[in-house]
Short mmCIF file of C-alpha atoms in Angstrom, two decimals:
data_model
loop_
_atom_site.label_atom_id
_atom_site.label_comp_id
_atom_site.label_asym_id
_atom_site.label_seq_id
_atom_site.Cartn_x
_atom_site.Cartn_y
_atom_site.Cartn_z
CA MET A 816 3.09 -15.82 -1.74
CA ARG A 817 2.93 -18.91 0.49
CA ILE A 818 -0.40 -19.12 2.34
CA LEU A 819 -1.11 -21.35 5.33
CA TYR A 820 -4.90 -21.78 5.22
CA HIS A 821 -6.64 -23.13 8.33
CA HIS A 822 -10.29 -24.12 8.75
CA ARG A 823 -12.31 -26.47 10.93
CA THR A 824 -15.19 -27.24 8.56
CA ALA A 825 -16.03 -30.95 8.58
CA SER A 826 -18.92 -30.89 6.11
CA ARG A 827 -19.49 -30.46 2.38
CA ASP A 828 -21.96 -27.59 2.09
CA GLY A 829 -22.02 -23.85 1.50
CA GLN A 830 -19.09 -23.44 3.89
CA SER A 831 -16.97 -25.83 1.88
CA VAL A 832 -17.94 -24.05 -1.35
CA HIS A 833 -16.48 -20.82 0.07
CA ILE A 834 -13.33 -22.63 1.19
CA ASP A 835 -12.81 -24.45 -2.12
CA GLU A 836 -13.49 -21.40 -4.28
CA LEU A 837 -11.19 -19.08 -2.33
CA ILE A 838 -8.34 -21.59 -2.29
CA ALA A 839 -8.77 -22.16 -6.03
CA ALA A 840 -8.66 -18.40 -6.60
CA PHE A 841 -5.47 -18.12 -4.52
CA ARG A 842 -3.88 -20.77 -6.69
CA ARG A 843 -5.09 -19.19 -9.94
CA ALA A 844 -3.32 -16.03 -8.81
CA GLY A 845 -0.08 -17.99 -8.49
CA HIS A 846 0.00 -18.37 -4.70
CA GLU A 847 1.06 -21.60 -3.01
CA VAL A 848 -1.47 -22.83 -0.44
CA MET A 849 -1.03 -25.36 2.35
CA ILE A 850 -4.33 -26.41 3.95
CA ILE A 851 -4.69 -27.37 7.60
CA GLY A 852 -8.18 -28.72 8.24
CA PRO A 853 -10.26 -31.87 8.77
CA SER A 854 -9.08 -34.38 6.19
CA MET A 855 -12.40 -36.23 6.45
CA ALA A 856 -14.18 -33.41 4.59
CA GLU A 857 -12.10 -34.03 1.48
CA GLU A 858 -13.56 -37.52 1.10
CA MET A 859 -17.22 -36.51 1.42
CA GLU A 860 -19.75 -35.98 -1.32
CA PHE A 861 -21.52 -32.64 -1.43
CA GLY A 862 -24.14 -32.47 1.34
CA GLY A 863 -22.24 -34.78 3.65
CA GLU A 864 -21.02 -34.14 7.19
CA SER A 865 -18.78 -35.89 9.67
CA GLY A 866 -20.51 -38.83 11.36
CA LEU A 867 -17.94 -38.79 14.16
CA ILE A 868 -18.65 -35.17 15.05
CA ALA A 869 -22.41 -35.73 14.89
CA MET A 870 -22.02 -38.74 17.21
CA LEU A 871 -19.92 -36.80 19.72
CA LYS A 872 -22.43 -33.96 19.78
CA SER A 873 -25.28 -36.35 20.46
CA LYS A 874 -23.52 -38.51 23.06
CA LEU A 875 -21.44 -36.06 25.12
CA PRO A 876 -22.70 -33.44 27.58
CA GLY A 877 -22.63 -30.04 25.86
CA ALA A 878 -20.03 -28.53 28.17
CA LEU A 879 -17.68 -31.48 27.71
CA TYR A 880 -18.01 -31.30 23.94
CA GLU A 881 -17.15 -27.59 24.00
CA LEU A 882 -14.08 -28.24 26.16
CA LEU A 883 -13.00 -30.83 23.60
CA GLU A 884 -13.43 -28.22 20.89
CA LEU A 885 -11.09 -25.90 22.74
CA ALA A 886 -8.65 -28.73 23.53
CA PHE A 887 -8.56 -29.63 19.84
CA SER A 888 -7.09 -26.19 19.24
CA LEU A 889 -3.96 -27.33 21.08
CA LEU A 890 -3.51 -30.11 18.53
CA THR A 891 -4.25 -27.65 15.74
CA ALA A 892 -1.63 -25.26 17.12
CA VAL A 893 0.95 -28.04 16.97
CA ARG A 894 -0.02 -28.80 13.37
CA LEU A 895 0.21 -25.12 12.46
CA TRP A 896 3.58 -24.76 14.20
CA ARG A 897 4.97 -27.75 12.30
CA ALA A 898 3.53 -26.40 9.05
CA HIS A 899 5.14 -23.06 9.74
CA ARG A 900 8.54 -24.66 10.25
CA SER A 901 8.34 -26.66 7.00
CA PHE A 902 6.34 -24.29 4.77
CA ARG A 903 7.54 -20.86 5.94
CA PRO A 904 4.29 -19.06 5.03
CA ASP A 905 3.94 -15.40 4.16
CA LEU A 906 0.32 -15.37 5.40
CA TYR A 907 -1.84 -17.19 7.94
CA TYR A 908 -5.40 -17.19 6.61
CA GLU A 909 -8.06 -18.70 8.85
CA ARG A 910 -11.79 -19.29 8.50
CA TYR A 911 -13.07 -18.44 11.96
CA ASN A 912 -14.66 -21.11 14.14
CA LEU A 913 -15.75 -21.02 17.77
CA PHE A 914 -13.36 -22.38 20.43
CA SER A 915 -10.58 -22.16 17.84
CA PRO A 916 -7.91 -19.62 18.86
CA ALA A 917 -5.02 -21.62 17.36
CA GLY A 918 -4.30 -19.14 14.59
CA ALA A 919 -4.26 -16.26 17.07
CA TRP A 920 -1.82 -18.19 19.27
CA LEU A 921 0.46 -18.78 16.32
CA ARG A 922 0.31 -15.10 15.35
CA GLY A 923 1.73 -14.29 18.77
CA ARG A 924 4.63 -16.68 18.22
CA PHE A 925 5.68 -15.80 14.66
CA ASP A 926 5.80 -12.49 12.82
CA VAL A 927 3.51 -13.45 9.93
CA PRO A 928 0.33 -11.52 8.95
CA PHE A 929 -2.82 -13.17 10.34
CA LEU A 930 -6.08 -12.62 8.41
CA LEU A 931 -9.28 -14.00 9.92
CA GLU A 932 -12.34 -14.56 7.74
CA ILE A 933 -15.56 -14.24 9.78
CA ASN A 934 -18.87 -15.52 8.39
CA SER A 935 -21.06 -15.34 11.49
CA PRO A 936 -21.01 -14.49 15.22
CA LEU A 937 -20.90 -18.15 16.24
CA ALA A 938 -21.16 -17.63 20.01
CA GLU A 939 -24.44 -15.76 19.60
CA GLU A 940 -25.64 -18.15 16.92
CA ARG A 941 -25.07 -21.28 18.98
CA GLU A 942 -26.55 -19.67 22.09
CA ARG A 943 -29.68 -18.66 20.15
CA TYR A 944 -30.29 -22.22 19.03
CA GLY A 945 -29.68 -23.64 22.49
CA SER A 946 -26.49 -25.54 21.74
CA LEU A 947 -24.02 -23.48 23.79
CA ARG A 948 -23.19 -24.26 27.42
CA LEU A 949 -19.88 -22.53 28.22
CA LYS A 950 -21.06 -19.09 27.17
CA ARG A 951 -18.39 -17.00 28.85
CA LEU A 952 -15.60 -19.20 27.54
CA ALA A 953 -17.13 -19.06 24.06
CA LYS A 954 -17.25 -15.26 24.07
CA TRP A 955 -13.68 -15.10 25.35
CA SER A 956 -12.38 -17.37 22.58
CA GLU A 957 -14.36 -15.45 19.97
CA ASN A 958 -13.26 -11.99 21.06
CA TYR A 959 -9.67 -13.16 21.52
CA ALA A 960 -9.45 -14.48 17.96
CA TRP A 961 -11.19 -11.45 16.45
CA ARG A 962 -8.97 -8.93 18.24
CA ARG A 963 -5.70 -10.74 17.55
CA ALA A 964 -6.14 -10.74 13.78
CA ASP A 965 -4.10 -8.20 11.82
CA ARG A 966 -7.17 -7.88 9.64
CA ALA A 967 -10.60 -9.26 10.54
CA LEU A 968 -12.65 -9.95 7.40
CA PRO A 969 -16.42 -10.03 8.05
CA VAL A 970 -18.61 -10.81 5.05
CA THR A 971 -21.07 -7.94 5.65
CA ASN A 972 -21.09 -4.54 7.30
CA VAL A 973 -23.82 -5.85 9.61
CA LEU A 974 -21.40 -8.50 10.83
CA ALA A 975 -18.67 -5.88 11.13
CA GLY A 976 -20.88 -4.24 13.75
CA TYR A 977 -20.48 -7.33 15.94
CA LEU A 978 -16.71 -6.98 15.70
CA ARG A 979 -16.82 -3.30 16.60
CA ALA A 980 -18.98 -4.12 19.62
CA ALA A 981 -16.36 -6.71 20.66
CA GLY A 982 -13.66 -4.04 20.63
CA VAL A 983 -12.02 -4.72 17.28
CA PRO A 984 -10.67 -1.37 15.98
CA ASP A 985 -12.06 -0.07 12.70
CA GLU A 986 -8.60 -0.07 11.14
CA GLN A 987 -8.43 -3.86 11.57
CA ILE A 988 -11.83 -4.52 9.94
CA VAL A 989 -12.16 -4.99 6.18
CA ILE A 990 -15.42 -6.25 4.67
CA ILE A 991 -14.94 -8.94 2.03
CA ARG A 992 -18.21 -10.37 0.80
CA ASN A 993 -18.78 -13.71 -0.84
CA GLY A 994 -18.48 -13.94 -4.60
CA ILE A 995 -18.71 -16.10 -7.68
CA ASN A 996 -16.37 -18.02 -9.94
CA ARG A 997 -16.62 -16.41 -13.39
CA ALA A 998 -15.62 -19.56 -15.24
CA ARG A 999 -18.21 -21.72 -13.47
CA PHE A 1000 -21.09 -19.47 -14.54
CA ALA A 1001 -19.88 -18.16 -17.91
CA GLY A 1002 -20.99 -21.18 -19.91
CA ALA A 1003 -24.41 -21.74 -18.37
CA ARG A 1004 -26.54 -19.08 -20.06
CA ASP A 1005 -28.41 -21.40 -22.41
CA SER A 1006 -31.15 -23.08 -20.38
CA ALA A 1007 -33.17 -24.67 -23.22
CA THR A 1008 -31.75 -28.18 -22.79
CA THR A 1009 -32.20 -28.23 -19.01
CA ARG A 1010 -35.71 -26.78 -19.28
CA ALA A 1011 -36.63 -29.48 -21.78
CA LYS A 1012 -35.36 -32.24 -19.47
CA LEU A 1013 -37.47 -30.84 -16.63
CA GLY A 1014 -40.54 -30.27 -18.80
CA LEU A 1015 -40.37 -26.51 -18.23
CA GLN A 1016 -40.06 -25.31 -21.83
CA ASP A 1017 -43.05 -22.95 -21.65
CA ALA A 1018 -43.04 -22.29 -17.90
CA LEU A 1019 -42.29 -19.15 -15.95
CA VAL A 1020 -39.86 -20.57 -13.40
CA LEU A 1021 -39.51 -19.41 -9.79
CA GLY A 1022 -36.20 -20.81 -8.58
CA PHE A 1023 -34.38 -21.48 -5.32
CA THR A 1024 -30.98 -23.08 -4.75
CA GLY A 1025 -29.53 -24.42 -1.53
CA PHE A 1026 -30.21 -26.56 1.51
CA VAL A 1027 -33.97 -26.58 2.10
CA ARG A 1028 -35.07 -25.70 5.63
CA GLU A 1029 -38.49 -24.91 7.06
CA TRP A 1030 -37.59 -21.30 7.84
CA HIS A 1031 -36.66 -20.50 4.25
CA GLY A 1032 -40.27 -19.51 3.54
CA LEU A 1033 -40.82 -21.62 0.44
CA ASP A 1034 -44.21 -22.69 1.80
CA GLU A 1035 -45.43 -19.14 1.04
CA VAL A 1036 -44.29 -19.58 -2.54
CA VAL A 1037 -46.22 -22.85 -2.89
CA GLU A 1038 -49.33 -21.14 -1.47
CA LEU A 1039 -48.90 -18.37 -4.03
CA LEU A 1040 -48.84 -20.87 -6.89
CA ALA A 1041 -52.27 -22.05 -5.79
CA ARG A 1042 -53.64 -18.49 -5.86
CA LEU A 1043 -52.14 -17.29 -9.13
CA GLU A 1044 -54.55 -17.19 -12.04
CA ARG A 1045 -51.90 -18.36 -14.49
CA SER A 1046 -50.98 -22.05 -14.43
CA ASP A 1047 -47.66 -21.77 -16.26
CA VAL A 1048 -45.76 -20.61 -13.14
CA HIS A 1049 -43.62 -23.40 -11.64
CA LEU A 1050 -41.30 -23.64 -8.63
CA LEU A 1051 -37.90 -25.29 -9.16
CA VAL A 1052 -35.90 -26.10 -6.01
CA VAL A 1053 -32.27 -26.98 -6.71
CA GLY A 1054 -31.15 -28.83 -3.61
CA ASP A 1055 -32.47 -30.93 -0.78
CA GLY A 1056 -32.90 -30.80 2.98
CA PRO A 1057 -35.21 -31.39 5.93
CA GLY A 1058 -37.82 -28.94 4.63
CA ARG A 1059 -38.41 -30.81 1.38
CA ALA A 1060 -40.92 -33.39 2.65
CA ALA A 1061 -43.28 -30.76 4.06
CA LEU A 1062 -43.19 -28.78 0.83
CA GLU A 1063 -43.95 -31.85 -1.25
CA ALA A 1064 -46.85 -32.70 1.06
CA GLN A 1065 -48.15 -29.15 0.75
CA ALA A 1066 -47.90 -29.32 -3.05
CA ARG A 1067 -49.85 -32.60 -3.12
CA GLU A 1068 -52.55 -31.17 -0.84
CA LEU A 1069 -52.93 -28.13 -3.09
CA GLN A 1070 -52.85 -30.31 -6.24
CA LEU A 1071 -49.66 -28.60 -7.40
CA ILE A 1072 -47.31 -31.57 -7.42
CA GLU A 1073 -46.71 -31.20 -11.18
CA ARG A 1074 -45.70 -27.54 -10.72
CA VAL A 1075 -43.25 -27.97 -7.82
CA HIS A 1076 -39.97 -29.60 -8.82
CA PHE A 1077 -37.03 -30.77 -6.69
CA THR A 1078 -33.71 -31.75 -8.20
CA GLY A 1079 -32.34 -33.23 -4.97
CA LEU A 1080 -28.65 -32.77 -4.28
CA VAL A 1081 -26.73 -31.85 -7.41
CA ASP A 1082 -23.05 -31.49 -8.15
CA ARG A 1083 -21.70 -27.97 -7.78
CA ASP A 1084 -20.81 -27.89 -11.46
CA ASP A 1085 -24.47 -28.49 -12.37
CA VAL A 1086 -25.91 -25.65 -10.26
CA PRO A 1087 -25.32 -22.89 -12.86
CA GLY A 1088 -27.19 -24.86 -15.52
CA PHE A 1089 -30.24 -25.16 -13.30
CA THR A 1090 -30.02 -21.54 -12.16
CA ALA A 1091 -30.07 -20.46 -15.81
CA CYS A 1092 -33.64 -21.81 -15.94
CA PHE A 1093 -34.87 -19.31 -13.35
CA ASP A 1094 -36.99 -16.39 -14.50
CA ILE A 1095 -37.32 -15.21 -10.90
CA ALA A 1096 -34.72 -16.24 -8.31
CA LEU A 1097 -35.86 -16.46 -4.70
CA GLN A 1098 -34.16 -15.54 -1.43
CA PRO A 1099 -37.35 -15.66 0.70
CA SER A 1100 -35.54 -15.23 4.03
CA VAL A 1101 -32.04 -14.47 5.19
CA THR A 1102 -29.88 -14.55 8.30
CA PRO A 1103 -29.47 -10.84 9.13
CA TYR A 1104 -25.65 -10.79 9.11
CA ALA A 1105 -25.04 -13.29 6.27
CA SER A 1106 -23.63 -12.86 2.77
CA PRO A 1107 -25.64 -15.56 0.94
CA LEU A 1108 -23.70 -17.41 -1.72
CA LYS A 1109 -26.84 -18.05 -3.75
CA LEU A 1110 -27.46 -14.30 -4.04
CA PHE A 1111 -24.24 -13.73 -5.97
CA GLU A 1112 -24.92 -16.77 -8.14
CA TYR A 1113 -28.39 -15.44 -8.98
CA MET A 1114 -26.78 -12.11 -9.90
CA ALA A 1115 -24.15 -13.75 -12.08
CA MET A 1116 -26.86 -15.55 -14.05
CA GLY A 1117 -28.81 -12.33 -14.62
CA CYS A 1118 -31.87 -13.50 -12.70
CA ALA A 1119 -34.61 -11.18 -11.48
CA ILE A 1120 -34.16 -11.54 -7.71
CA VAL A 1121 -36.74 -11.34 -4.94
CA ALA A 1122 -35.18 -10.91 -1.49
CA PRO A 1123 -35.94 -9.36 1.92
CA ARG A 1124 -35.30 -5.67 2.49
CA THR A 1125 -32.67 -6.18 5.21
CA PRO A 1126 -29.46 -4.18 5.76
CA ASN A 1127 -27.14 -7.01 4.66
CA ILE A 1128 -29.09 -7.55 1.43
CA GLU A 1129 -29.20 -3.80 0.76
CA GLU A 1130 -25.41 -3.79 0.92
CA VAL A 1131 -25.52 -5.64 -2.42
CA LEU A 1132 -28.92 -5.05 -4.08
CA ASP A 1133 -31.02 -1.94 -4.76
CA ASP A 1134 -34.81 -2.25 -4.72
CA GLY A 1135 -36.32 -1.59 -8.13
CA VAL A 1136 -32.86 -1.33 -9.70
CA SER A 1137 -31.12 -4.71 -9.34
CA ALA A 1138 -33.79 -6.67 -7.43
CA ARG A 1139 -37.26 -6.50 -5.97
CA LEU A 1140 -36.92 -6.27 -2.19
CA PHE A 1141 -39.84 -6.86 0.18
CA ASP A 1142 -40.53 -6.11 3.84
CA ALA A 1143 -40.16 -9.46 5.58
CA GLY A 1144 -42.37 -8.43 8.52
CA GLN A 1145 -45.29 -7.51 6.30
CA THR A 1146 -47.84 -10.25 5.60
CA GLY A 1147 -48.13 -11.01 1.92
CA ALA A 1148 -45.12 -8.89 0.90
CA LEU A 1149 -43.16 -11.82 -0.55
CA ALA A 1150 -46.14 -12.98 -2.60
CA ALA A 1151 -46.81 -9.44 -3.83
CA ALA A 1152 -43.21 -9.01 -5.00
CA ILE A 1153 -43.25 -12.33 -6.87
CA SER A 1154 -46.66 -11.59 -8.40
CA GLU A 1155 -45.45 -8.21 -9.65
CA LEU A 1156 -42.49 -9.78 -11.44
CA CYS A 1157 -44.61 -12.59 -12.87
CA LEU A 1158 -46.70 -9.95 -14.64
CA ASN A 1159 -43.84 -7.74 -15.82
CA ARG A 1160 -41.29 -9.37 -18.11
CA GLN A 1161 -39.64 -6.05 -18.93
CA LEU A 1162 -38.96 -5.38 -15.25
CA ARG A 1163 -37.60 -8.91 -14.78
CA GLU A 1164 -35.14 -8.43 -17.60
CA ALA A 1165 -34.07 -4.98 -16.40
CA LEU A 1166 -33.45 -6.15 -12.82
CA GLY A 1167 -31.53 -9.23 -13.97
CA SER A 1168 -29.38 -7.25 -16.38
CA LYS A 1169 -28.42 -4.72 -13.71
CA ALA A 1170 -27.68 -7.47 -11.15
CA ALA A 1171 -25.32 -9.20 -13.60
CA ALA A 1172 -23.59 -5.92 -14.41
CA ASP A 1173 -23.11 -5.24 -10.69
CA ILE A 1174 -21.06 -8.43 -10.30
CA GLU A 1175 -18.37 -6.92 -12.50
CA ALA A 1176 -18.79 -3.31 -11.40
CA GLY A 1177 -18.64 -4.31 -7.73
CA ARG A 1178 -15.80 -6.81 -8.21
CA MET A 1179 -17.87 -9.58 -6.64
CA THR A 1180 -15.76 -12.58 -7.65
CA TRP A 1181 -13.40 -14.86 -5.74
CA ASP A 1182 -10.51 -13.62 -7.88
CA ASP A 1183 -11.34 -10.05 -6.88
CA ASN A 1184 -11.39 -11.13 -3.23
CA VAL A 1185 -7.91 -12.61 -3.60
CA ASP A 1186 -6.70 -9.31 -5.04
CA ARG A 1187 -8.06 -7.50 -1.97
CA ILE A 1188 -6.48 -10.02 0.42
CA THR A 1189 -3.12 -9.73 -1.32
CA GLN A 1190 -3.27 -5.96 -0.96
CA LEU A 1191 -4.10 -6.32 2.74
CA VAL A 1192 -1.03 -8.51 3.26
CA HIS A 1193 1.11 -5.80 1.69
CA GLU A 1194 -0.49 -3.20 3.98
CA VAL A 1195 0.09 -5.27 7.10
CA THR A 1196 3.68 -5.99 6.13
CA ALA A 1197 4.31 -2.31 5.44
CA GLY A 1198 2.55 -1.21 8.63
CA ILE A 1199 -0.11 0.73 6.71
CA PRO A 1200 -3.44 1.08 8.62
CA SER A 1201 -6.54 -0.13 6.81
CA GLY A 1202 -10.21 0.70 7.24
CA SER A 1203 -13.69 -0.63 6.56
CA SER A 1204 -14.53 -1.00 2.90
#
């Protein structure tokens, strides 16, 4: 199958991980993929973002920037049209972005299945954080793209609810969550060498991977370290971000600097090796409609996971069975969940074992996602209605 893959991600972060992994899985399955997207992202190191886009956002009035976003879709449509003429795709696959209806336009011009991957309700998200000016235009472009897709692919059932509210029929909605790359994680089970390099040979390691922001709640974890009676519990943060400085300052103030470790930005290939060091893997907070990549990576490594008891998390994890879930609105609940697992090695091992088994049982890999997408293309081509799954 020839796949024309379109995205507008101009950064090297969790978004780009999803893009790279899915494209690689398409190609492993024998599909030919042509990518239409910002070429600048291919040159960046992990953690980088486009300086040009950041400059335009800071210099231009918000409304003008958003009009440029929409106008850019005209150029994208031309690129897609030319790619269609030369590549003759069997599938248009697009990672949804706001003010980006180009794929939907092309679907109206050519009789090729159009699948739209949706990772967040971007109009609401940008409005919530005060960076959206043309709200009605944004909602129009969002709803237009969602409704025009032959299959809209939200990453959680919670997010699917946004699509239903926007008028997308159930038969067009298919939930396809994030996943893991089996090969990337298969060889990272032995953590002894990495633990030795970090000086964590005899430590009980609380671990977190990802971009560190203030709202992630890691400050509560540092506070807990200060209260725990046992001094062998350490926090290992695999990543970097704007929240790191405050956490390091907090650790110094509490005289915990030797028990709070930051790797800084690491190559994607090195993440599994660090994650293998975790005795307890942390997802202290979560966006309510998200499908966190780190969650599936924790599961693949057989970690005992602590995460909020929210509907999107409960789509994947069961409290007391494959993770310890806590009530995010309850003071001290995160600390209590971590403390319980620190004291109960048998429970940690049972939760981690079940989480790892669920990756296979639930077909939570990128290769499995490609199998589902391929089946959807066959359904669309044959005119077979689908449904939420």
